[in-house]
Amino acid sequence: PQVVFRCLYEQVVERFIRVSQALSAQVTECQNRRQSADSRMKLLREMQRDYEGYNNSVKQVLLQARRDPNSGVHGVVADLFRVPERLERAIDMVLGGALQNIIVERDEDAKRMIEYLRSNRFGRATFLPIGSVRGRTLTPQERQVLKLPGCIGVASELIEYDARYQGVADNLLGRTVIAEDLNSGIAIQRASRYQLRLVTLQGDVMHSGGSMTGGSVNARSTSILSRQREIDEHRAAAKSLSEKLDVFYAAGKLSEAQYTELSDMLGNET
C-alpha cells in the first residue's frame, strides 16, 4: 500500500508542477503584454497632453485655453472627430492641416485668440466658430453617385462627433466622398461632373474641378487623428489582460490548495 500511495503522491506532485509551470508561463506572457499596453498608453497620453505633433501656434492656443476655462476653445478637429480606423488614412489625407483647425464657441473667442497669437508672435492658426461656420452638403441629385460601385459614402456621414459640430463637419467634409480606390473614384467623379471632392482609402484625393493629388505616404508611428483611438484600444487591452491575470492567479491558488489537500491526505496514508 505504501508503494501505491507513494506513486499517487508522485503523480500529484508531477501534475502540480506541470500546472504551475503552465500558469506561470501564461502569467508572464500576460504581464508582459499588459506592461507593453500600459507603456504605449502612457506614451500616447503624454503626447496628447503635450500636444506633440501640433503646429506651435495651435499648441500655444490650446495651452492658453487650458489655463483659461472661459476661453471658448473646444479643441482641434483631430480631437473632436472620431474616425473609424479603416477611414483614418483617407480623412488624414483629405483634411491635412485642417485637422489642426481650432473649434471655438463664438467669433469673439476666435478674435481673442488671434490677438493672443499676434501679441506673442506665436504664428497663425485657423479657427472655426461654431456659431458662424456653415457647411454645404450634397444635393439629392448629387447623392445619386453614392450608389455607384466602390463608393463608401459621404465623409461627414461616416465619422462621429458631437451634434454641436455638425456645421463644422459639413463645412470640412460635407461635400467629400470616400471611394474604395482610384478606379472607382474616377467613375464617381465623372458621374458628378467633378463637382465634388473625393478621397480614396489609400489617401489619393480628387479635387472638385478635376485635379488629383496622390502617391506614397511616409509611414508614421501614430497620427494626431488616431491617437485617441489607440489610447482607447490600449486601455481596453490592459483591462482585459488584468482580468486574465486575476483568473490565472485564482487558478494558481486553487491548484496549490488542491495540491496541499491531496499531499496531506496521501502523507497521512503513508
Short mmCIF file of C-alpha atoms in Angstrom, two decimals:
data_model
loop_
_atom_site.label_atom_id
_atom_site.label_comp_id
_atom_site.label_asym_id
_atom_site.label_seq_id
_atom_site.Cartn_x
_atom_site.Cartn_y
_atom_site.Cartn_z
CA PRO A 1 0.00 0.00 0.00
CA GLN A 2 2.80 2.41 0.78
CA VAL A 3 4.21 1.88 -2.72
CA VAL A 4 0.78 2.65 -4.22
CA PHE A 5 0.38 5.78 -2.15
CA ARG A 6 3.93 6.82 -2.98
CA CYS A 7 3.13 6.52 -6.71
CA LEU A 8 -0.06 8.51 -6.26
CA TYR A 9 1.84 11.14 -4.30
CA GLU A 10 4.47 11.45 -7.04
CA GLN A 11 1.73 11.77 -9.67
CA VAL A 12 0.10 14.57 -7.69
CA VAL A 13 3.43 16.37 -7.36
CA GLU A 14 4.16 15.95 -11.08
CA ARG A 15 0.71 17.23 -12.04
CA PHE A 16 1.04 20.21 -9.72
CA ILE A 17 4.43 21.10 -11.22
CA ARG A 18 3.03 20.92 -14.77
CA VAL A 19 0.02 23.08 -13.91
CA SER A 20 2.18 25.56 -12.03
CA GLN A 21 4.63 25.86 -14.92
CA ALA A 22 1.81 26.38 -17.43
CA LEU A 23 0.15 29.01 -15.26
CA SER A 24 3.47 30.73 -14.65
CA ALA A 25 4.12 30.95 -18.39
CA GLN A 26 0.66 32.38 -19.03
CA VAL A 27 1.03 34.88 -16.19
CA THR A 28 4.41 36.02 -17.51
CA GLU A 29 3.03 36.46 -21.03
CA CYS A 30 0.02 38.43 -19.77
CA GLN A 31 2.20 40.60 -17.56
CA ASN A 32 4.50 41.42 -20.47
CA ARG A 33 1.60 42.25 -22.76
CA ARG A 34 -0.10 44.39 -20.12
CA GLN A 35 3.15 46.23 -19.42
CA SER A 36 3.54 46.88 -23.15
CA ALA A 37 -0.04 48.18 -23.41
CA ASP A 38 0.40 50.36 -20.31
CA SER A 39 3.68 51.80 -21.63
CA ARG A 40 2.22 52.59 -25.03
CA MET A 41 -0.88 54.15 -23.47
CA LYS A 42 1.28 56.28 -21.17
CA LEU A 43 3.36 57.50 -24.11
CA LEU A 44 0.27 58.39 -26.14
CA ARG A 45 -1.29 60.21 -23.20
CA GLU A 46 1.89 62.23 -22.73
CA MET A 47 1.91 63.08 -26.44
CA GLN A 48 -1.73 64.11 -26.19
CA ARG A 49 -1.14 66.15 -23.03
CA ASP A 50 1.86 67.96 -24.53
CA TYR A 51 0.15 68.42 -27.93
CA GLU A 52 3.06 66.72 -29.65
CA GLY A 53 2.78 66.86 -33.43
CA TYR A 54 0.80 70.11 -33.47
CA ASN A 55 1.95 73.36 -35.01
CA ASN A 56 3.39 75.69 -32.39
CA SER A 57 0.64 78.29 -32.92
CA VAL A 58 -2.06 75.66 -32.35
CA LYS A 59 -0.21 74.28 -29.33
CA GLN A 60 0.05 77.74 -27.78
CA VAL A 61 -3.70 78.34 -28.22
CA LEU A 62 -4.53 75.01 -26.60
CA LEU A 63 -2.16 75.67 -23.71
CA GLN A 64 -3.72 79.09 -23.18
CA ALA A 65 -7.18 77.52 -23.28
CA ARG A 66 -6.10 75.03 -20.65
CA ARG A 67 -5.18 77.93 -18.38
CA ASP A 68 -8.41 79.81 -19.12
CA PRO A 69 -11.57 77.70 -18.73
CA ASN A 70 -13.62 80.55 -20.22
CA SER A 71 -11.60 80.75 -23.42
CA GLY A 72 -14.39 79.33 -25.55
CA VAL A 73 -11.95 76.88 -27.15
CA HIS A 74 -13.40 73.40 -27.65
CA GLY A 75 -10.32 71.79 -29.19
CA VAL A 76 -8.91 70.85 -32.58
CA VAL A 77 -10.74 68.94 -35.30
CA ALA A 78 -8.48 65.89 -34.88
CA ASP A 79 -9.50 65.53 -31.22
CA LEU A 80 -13.21 66.22 -31.64
CA PHE A 81 -13.90 63.95 -34.63
CA ARG A 82 -13.92 60.17 -34.13
CA VAL A 83 -12.89 58.37 -37.31
CA PRO A 84 -13.12 54.59 -37.90
CA GLU A 85 -9.67 53.07 -38.27
CA ARG A 86 -10.41 51.98 -41.84
CA LEU A 87 -11.03 55.62 -42.86
CA GLU A 88 -8.19 57.28 -40.94
CA ARG A 89 -5.81 57.45 -43.89
CA ALA A 90 -8.48 58.95 -46.14
CA ILE A 91 -9.58 61.60 -43.62
CA ASP A 92 -5.98 62.37 -42.68
CA MET A 93 -5.02 62.99 -46.31
CA VAL A 94 -8.11 64.91 -47.37
CA LEU A 95 -8.11 67.27 -44.38
CA GLY A 96 -4.36 67.63 -43.96
CA GLY A 97 -3.64 70.80 -41.99
CA ALA A 98 -7.35 71.33 -41.36
CA LEU A 99 -7.10 68.59 -38.72
CA GLN A 100 -5.45 71.26 -36.58
CA ASN A 101 -8.18 73.84 -37.14
CA ILE A 102 -9.36 75.05 -33.75
CA ILE A 103 -13.07 74.85 -32.95
CA VAL A 104 -14.29 77.72 -30.76
CA GLU A 105 -17.68 78.78 -29.47
CA ARG A 106 -18.01 82.28 -30.96
CA ASP A 107 -16.36 84.72 -33.34
CA GLU A 108 -15.24 86.75 -30.33
CA ASP A 109 -13.35 83.74 -28.95
CA ALA A 110 -11.51 83.36 -32.25
CA LYS A 111 -10.74 87.09 -32.28
CA ARG A 112 -9.31 86.97 -28.77
CA MET A 113 -7.07 84.01 -29.59
CA ILE A 114 -5.88 85.60 -32.83
CA GLU A 115 -4.88 88.68 -30.86
CA TYR A 116 -3.10 86.42 -28.35
CA LEU A 117 -1.10 84.79 -31.16
CA ARG A 118 -0.25 88.13 -32.73
CA SER A 119 0.82 89.84 -29.50
CA ASN A 120 3.12 86.94 -28.61
CA ARG A 121 4.31 86.31 -32.16
CA PHE A 122 3.31 82.65 -31.92
CA GLY A 123 2.24 82.41 -35.55
CA ARG A 124 -1.11 81.88 -37.20
CA ALA A 125 -3.96 79.41 -36.75
CA THR A 126 -7.35 78.75 -38.29
CA PHE A 127 -10.44 78.98 -36.10
CA LEU A 128 -13.90 77.53 -36.68
CA PRO A 129 -16.55 79.34 -34.60
CA ILE A 130 -19.50 77.02 -34.01
CA GLY A 131 -21.93 79.92 -34.15
CA SER A 132 -20.94 81.07 -37.62
CA VAL A 133 -19.41 78.18 -39.56
CA ARG A 134 -21.82 76.67 -42.07
CA GLY A 135 -21.28 73.80 -44.42
CA ARG A 136 -22.59 72.56 -47.73
CA THR A 137 -23.72 69.04 -48.42
CA LEU A 138 -24.62 67.01 -51.49
CA THR A 139 -27.84 67.81 -53.31
CA PRO A 140 -30.37 65.00 -53.80
CA GLN A 141 -29.22 64.72 -57.42
CA GLU A 142 -25.55 64.56 -56.45
CA ARG A 143 -26.30 61.84 -53.90
CA GLN A 144 -27.07 59.50 -56.77
CA VAL A 145 -23.33 58.90 -57.16
CA LEU A 146 -23.33 57.23 -53.75
CA LYS A 147 -24.97 54.22 -55.42
CA LEU A 148 -22.04 53.67 -57.78
CA PRO A 149 -19.69 50.68 -57.26
CA GLY A 150 -16.82 51.39 -54.90
CA CYS A 151 -18.46 54.41 -53.28
CA ILE A 152 -18.31 54.16 -49.49
CA GLY A 153 -20.26 57.30 -48.66
CA VAL A 154 -20.06 60.95 -47.67
CA ALA A 155 -17.15 61.58 -45.30
CA SER A 156 -19.15 63.72 -42.86
CA GLU A 157 -21.69 60.90 -42.51
CA LEU A 158 -19.08 58.21 -41.84
CA ILE A 159 -17.44 59.78 -38.78
CA GLU A 160 -18.69 60.53 -35.28
CA TYR A 161 -18.82 63.89 -33.49
CA ASP A 162 -20.93 65.84 -31.05
CA ALA A 163 -24.09 67.29 -32.59
CA ARG A 164 -22.73 70.77 -31.83
CA TYR A 165 -20.10 70.27 -34.51
CA GLN A 166 -22.49 69.39 -37.34
CA GLY A 167 -21.81 72.68 -39.14
CA VAL A 168 -18.05 72.20 -38.81
CA ALA A 169 -18.25 68.63 -40.10
CA ASP A 170 -20.35 69.70 -43.09
CA ASN A 171 -18.02 72.61 -43.75
CA LEU A 172 -14.97 70.36 -43.87
CA LEU A 173 -16.37 67.10 -45.21
CA GLY A 174 -19.99 67.62 -46.29
CA ARG A 175 -19.07 67.52 -49.99
CA THR A 176 -16.33 64.91 -49.72
CA VAL A 177 -16.99 61.38 -50.91
CA ILE A 178 -14.87 58.39 -49.92
CA ALA A 179 -14.21 55.68 -52.51
CA GLU A 180 -12.53 52.29 -52.36
CA ASP A 181 -9.83 53.17 -54.91
CA LEU A 182 -8.95 55.46 -57.81
CA ASN A 183 -10.72 53.35 -60.40
CA SER A 184 -13.97 53.76 -58.51
CA GLY A 185 -13.13 57.39 -57.77
CA ILE A 186 -12.65 58.31 -61.43
CA ALA A 187 -16.04 56.86 -62.34
CA ILE A 188 -17.71 58.64 -59.42
CA GLN A 189 -16.11 61.98 -60.24
CA ARG A 190 -17.09 61.72 -63.90
CA ALA A 191 -20.66 60.99 -62.89
CA SER A 192 -20.64 64.04 -60.60
CA ARG A 193 -19.08 66.18 -63.34
CA TYR A 194 -16.21 66.89 -60.98
CA GLN A 195 -18.38 68.94 -58.65
CA LEU A 196 -17.31 67.01 -55.53
CA ARG A 197 -14.12 66.29 -53.65
CA LEU A 198 -13.24 62.61 -53.40
CA VAL A 199 -10.66 60.68 -51.43
CA THR A 200 -9.75 57.00 -51.63
CA LEU A 201 -8.96 54.66 -48.75
CA GLN A 202 -5.30 54.91 -49.83
CA GLY A 203 -5.40 58.68 -49.37
CA ASP A 204 -5.45 59.80 -53.01
CA VAL A 205 -7.53 62.96 -53.43
CA MET A 206 -9.57 64.04 -56.45
CA HIS A 207 -10.50 67.71 -56.10
CA SER A 208 -13.55 69.40 -57.49
CA GLY A 209 -12.57 70.80 -60.87
CA GLY A 210 -10.58 67.70 -61.83
CA SER A 211 -7.12 67.98 -60.22
CA MET A 212 -5.71 64.97 -58.38
CA THR A 213 -3.22 64.51 -55.55
CA GLY A 214 -1.70 61.17 -54.62
CA GLY A 215 1.29 58.91 -54.32
CA SER A 216 3.21 57.39 -51.43
CA VAL A 217 2.78 58.45 -47.83
CA ASN A 218 5.54 58.42 -45.24
CA ALA A 219 4.82 55.87 -42.55
CA ARG A 220 4.24 57.40 -39.13
CA SER A 221 4.08 55.65 -35.79
CA THR A 222 0.86 57.46 -34.94
CA SER A 223 -1.07 60.42 -36.26
CA ILE A 224 -2.90 63.04 -34.23
CA LEU A 225 -6.11 61.68 -35.73
CA SER A 226 -5.63 58.13 -34.48
CA ARG A 227 -4.13 59.00 -31.09
CA GLN A 228 -7.33 58.82 -29.02
CA ARG A 229 -8.45 55.60 -30.72
CA GLU A 230 -5.11 53.98 -29.90
CA ILE A 231 -5.35 55.15 -26.29
CA ASP A 232 -8.83 53.62 -26.00
CA GLU A 233 -7.65 50.36 -27.58
CA HIS A 234 -4.63 50.03 -25.28
CA ARG A 235 -6.78 50.88 -22.24
CA ALA A 236 -9.24 48.11 -23.20
CA ALA A 237 -6.38 45.67 -23.84
CA ALA A 238 -4.77 46.44 -20.46
CA LYS A 239 -8.11 45.93 -18.69
CA SER A 240 -8.70 42.61 -20.46
CA LEU A 241 -5.20 41.37 -19.60
CA SER A 242 -5.66 42.39 -15.96
CA GLU A 243 -8.84 40.35 -15.83
CA LYS A 244 -7.00 37.35 -17.33
CA LEU A 245 -4.27 37.72 -14.72
CA ASP A 246 -6.87 37.64 -11.95
CA VAL A 247 -8.20 34.37 -13.39
CA PHE A 248 -4.70 32.87 -13.58
CA TYR A 249 -3.90 33.95 -10.02
CA ALA A 250 -7.15 32.37 -8.79
CA ALA A 251 -6.40 29.17 -10.71
CA GLY A 252 -2.92 29.07 -9.20
CA LYS A 253 -4.27 29.42 -5.65
CA LEU A 254 -6.86 26.70 -6.31
CA SER A 255 -4.24 24.37 -7.73
CA GLU A 256 -1.99 25.00 -4.73
CA ALA A 257 -4.87 24.34 -2.31
CA GLN A 258 -5.75 21.09 -4.09
CA TYR A 259 -2.12 20.02 -4.05
CA THR A 260 -1.82 20.74 -0.32
CA GLU A 261 -5.01 18.84 0.44
CA LEU A 262 -4.03 15.78 -1.57
CA SER A 263 -0.47 15.90 -0.29
CA ASP A 264 -1.67 15.96 3.31
CA MET A 265 -4.11 13.15 2.66
CA LEU A 266 -1.56 10.93 0.94
CA GLY A 267 1.06 11.81 3.54
CA ASN A 268 -1.25 10.62 6.32
CA GLU A 269 -1.93 7.40 4.49
CA THR A 270 1.78 6.69 4.13
#
